[in-house]
Structures are given as structure tokens and as C-alpha cells.
Short mmCIF file of C-alpha atoms in Angstrom, two decimals:
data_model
loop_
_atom_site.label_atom_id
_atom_site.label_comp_id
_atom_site.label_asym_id
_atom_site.label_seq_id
_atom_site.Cartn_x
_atom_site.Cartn_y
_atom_site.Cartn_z
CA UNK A 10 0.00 0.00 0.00
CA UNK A 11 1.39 2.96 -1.13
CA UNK A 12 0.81 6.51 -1.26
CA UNK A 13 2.48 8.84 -3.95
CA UNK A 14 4.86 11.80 -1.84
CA UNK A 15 3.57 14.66 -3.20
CA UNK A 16 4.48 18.39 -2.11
CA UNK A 17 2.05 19.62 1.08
CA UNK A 18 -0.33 16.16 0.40
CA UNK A 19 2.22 13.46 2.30
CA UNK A 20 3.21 12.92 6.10
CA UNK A 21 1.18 16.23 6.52
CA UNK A 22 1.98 15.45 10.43
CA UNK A 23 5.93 15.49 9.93
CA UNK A 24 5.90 18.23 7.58
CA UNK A 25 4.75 20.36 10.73
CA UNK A 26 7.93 20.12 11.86
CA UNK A 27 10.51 19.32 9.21
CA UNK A 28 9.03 20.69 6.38
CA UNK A 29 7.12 19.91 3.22
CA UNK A 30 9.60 19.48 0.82
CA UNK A 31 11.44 17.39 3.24
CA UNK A 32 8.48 15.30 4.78
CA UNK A 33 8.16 14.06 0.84
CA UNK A 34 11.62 13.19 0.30
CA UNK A 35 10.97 10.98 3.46
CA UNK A 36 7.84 9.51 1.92
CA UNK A 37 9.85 8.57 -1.30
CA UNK A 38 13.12 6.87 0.46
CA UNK A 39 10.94 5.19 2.70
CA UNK A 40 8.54 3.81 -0.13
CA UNK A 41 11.65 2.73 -2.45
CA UNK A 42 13.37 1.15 0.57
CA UNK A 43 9.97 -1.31 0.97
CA UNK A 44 9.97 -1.95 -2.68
CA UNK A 45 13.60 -2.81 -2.79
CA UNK A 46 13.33 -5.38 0.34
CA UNK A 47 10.18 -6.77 -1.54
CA UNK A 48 12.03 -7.05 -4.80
CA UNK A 49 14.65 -8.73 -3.43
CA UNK A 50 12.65 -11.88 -2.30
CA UNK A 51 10.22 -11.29 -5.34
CA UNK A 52 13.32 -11.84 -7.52
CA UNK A 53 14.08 -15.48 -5.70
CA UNK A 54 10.50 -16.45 -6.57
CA UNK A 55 9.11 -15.86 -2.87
CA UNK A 56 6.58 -13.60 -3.20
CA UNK A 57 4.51 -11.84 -6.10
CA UNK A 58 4.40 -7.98 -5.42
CA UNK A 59 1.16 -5.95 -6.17
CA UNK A 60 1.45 -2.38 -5.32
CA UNK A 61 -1.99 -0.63 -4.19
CA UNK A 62 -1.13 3.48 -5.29
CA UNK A 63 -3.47 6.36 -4.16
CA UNK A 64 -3.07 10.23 -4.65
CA UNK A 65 -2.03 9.37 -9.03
CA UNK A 66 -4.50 8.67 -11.69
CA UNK A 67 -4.19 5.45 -13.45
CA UNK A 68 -2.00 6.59 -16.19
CA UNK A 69 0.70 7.97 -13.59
CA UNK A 70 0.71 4.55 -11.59
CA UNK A 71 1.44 2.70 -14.20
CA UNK A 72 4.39 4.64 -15.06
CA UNK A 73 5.73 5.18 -11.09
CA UNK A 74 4.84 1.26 -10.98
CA UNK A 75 7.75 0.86 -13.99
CA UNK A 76 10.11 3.28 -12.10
CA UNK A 77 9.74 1.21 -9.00
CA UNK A 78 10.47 -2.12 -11.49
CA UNK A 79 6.82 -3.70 -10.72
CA UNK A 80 4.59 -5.00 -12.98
CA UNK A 81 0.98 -5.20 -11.10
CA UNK A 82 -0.35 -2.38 -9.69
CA UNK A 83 -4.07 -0.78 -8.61
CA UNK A 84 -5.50 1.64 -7.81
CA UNK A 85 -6.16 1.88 -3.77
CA UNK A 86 -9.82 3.83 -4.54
CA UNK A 87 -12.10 5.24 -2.07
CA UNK A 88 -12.81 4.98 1.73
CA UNK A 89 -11.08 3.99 4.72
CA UNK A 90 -7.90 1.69 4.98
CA UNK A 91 -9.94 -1.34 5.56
CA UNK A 92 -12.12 -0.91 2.89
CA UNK A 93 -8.92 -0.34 0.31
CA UNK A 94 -7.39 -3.17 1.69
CA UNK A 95 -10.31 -5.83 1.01
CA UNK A 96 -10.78 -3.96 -2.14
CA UNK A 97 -7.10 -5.77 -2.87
CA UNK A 98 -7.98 -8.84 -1.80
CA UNK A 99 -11.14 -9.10 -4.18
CA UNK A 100 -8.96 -7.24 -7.28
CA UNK A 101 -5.92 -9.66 -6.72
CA UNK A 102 -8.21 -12.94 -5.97
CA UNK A 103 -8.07 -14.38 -9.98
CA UNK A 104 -4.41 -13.45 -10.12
CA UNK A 105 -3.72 -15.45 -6.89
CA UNK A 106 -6.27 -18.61 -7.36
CA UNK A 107 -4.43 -19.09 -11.23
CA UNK A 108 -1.09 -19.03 -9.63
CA UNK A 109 -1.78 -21.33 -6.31
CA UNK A 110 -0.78 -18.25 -4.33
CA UNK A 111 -2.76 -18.87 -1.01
CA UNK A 112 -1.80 -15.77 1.37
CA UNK A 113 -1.99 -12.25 1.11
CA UNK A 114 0.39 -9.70 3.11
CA UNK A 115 -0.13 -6.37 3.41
CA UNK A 116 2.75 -3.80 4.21
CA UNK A 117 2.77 -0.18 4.12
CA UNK A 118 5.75 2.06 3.17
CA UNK A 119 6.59 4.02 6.13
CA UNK A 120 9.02 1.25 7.77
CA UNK A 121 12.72 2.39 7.41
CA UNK A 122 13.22 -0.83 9.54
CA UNK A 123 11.91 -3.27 7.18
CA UNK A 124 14.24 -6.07 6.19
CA UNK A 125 13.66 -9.11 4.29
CA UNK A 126 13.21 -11.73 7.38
CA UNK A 127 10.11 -9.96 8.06
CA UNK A 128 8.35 -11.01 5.20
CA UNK A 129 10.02 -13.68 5.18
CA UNK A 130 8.61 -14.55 9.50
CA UNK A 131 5.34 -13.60 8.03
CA UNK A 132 5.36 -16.12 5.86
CA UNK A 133 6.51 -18.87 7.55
CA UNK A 134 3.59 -17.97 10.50
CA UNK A 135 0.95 -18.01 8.29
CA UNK A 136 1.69 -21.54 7.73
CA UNK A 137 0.27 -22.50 11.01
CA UNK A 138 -2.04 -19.48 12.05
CA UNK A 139 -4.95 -18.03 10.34
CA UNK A 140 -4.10 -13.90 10.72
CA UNK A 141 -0.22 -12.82 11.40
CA UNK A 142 0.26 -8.85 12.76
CA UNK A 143 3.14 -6.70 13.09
CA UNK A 144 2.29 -4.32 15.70
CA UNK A 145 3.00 -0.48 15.46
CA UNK A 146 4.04 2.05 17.74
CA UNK A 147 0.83 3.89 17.27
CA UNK A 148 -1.89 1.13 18.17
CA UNK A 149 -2.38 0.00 14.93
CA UNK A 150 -0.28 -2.26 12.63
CA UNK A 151 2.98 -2.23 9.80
CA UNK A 152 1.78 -5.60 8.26
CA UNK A 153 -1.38 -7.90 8.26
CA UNK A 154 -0.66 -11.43 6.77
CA UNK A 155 -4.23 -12.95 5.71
CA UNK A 156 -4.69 -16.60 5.22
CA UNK A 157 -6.30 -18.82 2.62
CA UNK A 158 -9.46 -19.54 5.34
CA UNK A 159 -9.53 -15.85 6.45
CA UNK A 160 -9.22 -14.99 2.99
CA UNK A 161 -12.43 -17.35 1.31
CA UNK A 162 -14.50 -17.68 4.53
CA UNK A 163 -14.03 -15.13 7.27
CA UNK A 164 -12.76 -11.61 5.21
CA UNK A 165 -14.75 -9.25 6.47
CA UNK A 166 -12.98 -10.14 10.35
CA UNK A 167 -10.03 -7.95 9.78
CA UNK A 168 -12.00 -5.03 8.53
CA UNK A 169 -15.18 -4.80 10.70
CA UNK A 170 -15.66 -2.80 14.15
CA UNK A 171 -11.82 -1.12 13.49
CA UNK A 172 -11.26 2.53 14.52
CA UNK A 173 -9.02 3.55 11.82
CA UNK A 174 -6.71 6.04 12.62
CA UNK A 175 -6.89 5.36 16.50
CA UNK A 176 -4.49 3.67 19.14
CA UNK A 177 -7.07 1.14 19.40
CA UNK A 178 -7.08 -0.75 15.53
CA UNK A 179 -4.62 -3.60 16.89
CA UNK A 180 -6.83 -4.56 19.76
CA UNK A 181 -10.33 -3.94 17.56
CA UNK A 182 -8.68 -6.70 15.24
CA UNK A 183 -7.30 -8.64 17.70
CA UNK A 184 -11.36 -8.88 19.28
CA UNK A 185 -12.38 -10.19 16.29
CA UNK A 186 -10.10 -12.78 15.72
CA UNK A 187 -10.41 -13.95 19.08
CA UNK A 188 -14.03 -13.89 19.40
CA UNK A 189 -14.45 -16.36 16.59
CA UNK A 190 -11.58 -18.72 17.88
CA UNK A 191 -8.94 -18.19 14.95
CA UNK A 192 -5.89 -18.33 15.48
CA UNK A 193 -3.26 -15.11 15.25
CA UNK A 194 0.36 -14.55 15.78
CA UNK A 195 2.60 -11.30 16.17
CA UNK A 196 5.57 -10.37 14.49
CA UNK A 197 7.89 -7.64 16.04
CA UNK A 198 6.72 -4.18 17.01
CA UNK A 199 8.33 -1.66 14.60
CA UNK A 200 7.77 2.03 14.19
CA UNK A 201 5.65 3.83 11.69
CA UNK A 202 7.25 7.15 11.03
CA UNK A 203 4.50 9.47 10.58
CA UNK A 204 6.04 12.40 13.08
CA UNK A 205 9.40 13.72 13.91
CA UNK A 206 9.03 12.05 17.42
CA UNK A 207 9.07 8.32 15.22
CA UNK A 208 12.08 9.85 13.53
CA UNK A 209 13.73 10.64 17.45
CA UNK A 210 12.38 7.32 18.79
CA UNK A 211 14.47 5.20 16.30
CA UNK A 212 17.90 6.10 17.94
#
């Protein structure tokens, strides 16, 4: 999931404080530094990268998508994260079924942290657990690893009863998981950097 840095209309929280010019170049290293660690297992044949673009038209995406060297990309659309997120699921469904591809992972592109062995710990506890989460500093979550069963018979659990935006979006998703009995593990807790005290907090 990724959003295009443009002037004044990216990390509009940072830019408070280090600028707008500068809170963009931050968007775009941060964004090209996901890509590359997704790349790199993408070119052993781990994964299959779609990238999920908002704030370009269609024409634009497809050209940023080349400049970032992937070939699948959509549109995020309209409404809240959840809502662009299943929207994903139900665009990328044919692509995964004809290619026996039976998880989907979601990761967003403000992780300066990310490194290859996450994906690759995501993957491996999917295996054996139905929803996988890498909790954030800010409540929520820097990755949501869907199953095959989550994925054709319980979807609408990740997306339902969540606060978006609030301290409160790991726990809402956690409830629902947990109220129907599925199983979930955690990854490590990472930062999101979406202010200049992220930024601090990393040192």
C-alpha cells in the first residue's frame, strides 16, 4: 500500500515540523526502501508484489509502478484503509487462485526498519495461524498477513468494528479474531514514522 509523496499532500503530520519538501523526500526513500526489500525476495520467486497506489491517476501509476520495477499495480480507490485493503484482496483474488498463491500480506511504506526476514517470518507464520500482525508504535499495525481460510470464509474479520486512525485498531482486530476462535500470531513491534518524534524514537 502505497501513497504517492507529493508536495504539502504526504506525512502532513511530519511536515509540521521538518518541512514539506522534506516530509516528501521521506515519503519517497521510505517507499523505495519497501519496494527494494520486496524485490529482493520477489526476484528469488518468494513472493509476487502488487502495489496498491493512491493520490495518481491510473495513467501515472502505471508509469511510477515501472520506475519502482513492478509489474501489477491498482488503484487503492475510495474509503477507509480497511475498505482499500479488502478492495485488494477481491482485485488480486483471480491473479492469486491461477497461480496457487494462497496468502496475502499487506505492508505499508513508512518502515525504514523493514528487512527481508520480516516477510520472510510472516510467511513462515501463516503456515500454522490463520491472521499474522506486526504491531506499530501507534496502536495500529505495519503488516497484516491474511490466510487462505480468512481470505475465502471469514474476510470481512479484519476489517469490521476497526477505529481507523486510533491507538485502538490492533486490539479492535485482535477482538475479532479472538471472538471467533482463529488463530493469530505477532511479528515484532516496529515504528511507523509518521512524526518527527518516530524519527527521534528510532535512535
Amino acid at each position: 500500500m502505497a501513497k504517492w509523496h507529493a508536495f504539502g499532500r504526504c506525512k502532513t503530520r511530519l511536515s509540521k515540523d521538518i518541512g514539506k519538501i522534506n516530509s516528501a523526500k521521506v515519503q519517497s526513500v521510505m517507499t523505495k526502501h519497501t519496494i527494494s526489500v520486496a524485490n529482493s525476495l520477489q526476484k528469488t520467486k518468494l513472493i509476487d508484489i502488487s502495489i496498491a497506489i493512491s493520490g495518481l491517476g491510473e495513467k501515472n501509476c502505471r508509469r511510477w509502478s515501472k520506475e519502482l520495477g513492478i509489474q501489477k499495480f491498482n488503484l487503492q480507490g475510495k474509503g477507509c484503509l480497511g475498505e482499500k485493503m479488502k478492495r485488494q484482496i477481491i482485485i488480486n483474488k483471480k491473479f492469486c487462485t491461477q497461480n496457487n498463491i494462497k496468502n496475502i500480506i499487506f505492508i505499508g511504506t513508512d518502515l525504514p526498519d523493514l528487512c527481508h526476514q520480516d516477510l520472510l517470518n510472516a510467511q513462515r507464520k501463516l503456515q500454522q495461524n490463520d491472521l499474522v500482525l506486526g504491531p506499530s508504535n501507534d496502536g495500529g499495525y505495519w503488516l497484516i498477513g491474511l490466510s487462505e481460510k480468512i481470505m475465502s470464509t471469514h474476510l470481512y474479520l479484519p476489517f469490521i468494528n476497526i477505529k481507523w486512525g486510533t491507538e485502538n485498531v490492533l486490539q479492535n482486530t485482535i477482538d475479532n479474531f479472538a471472538s471467533n476462535k482463529l488463530k493469530y500470531k505477532f511479528l515484532d513491534r516496529k515504528i511507523d514514522i509518521d512524526t518527527i518524534f518516530d524519527i527521534e524514537n528510532r535512535k
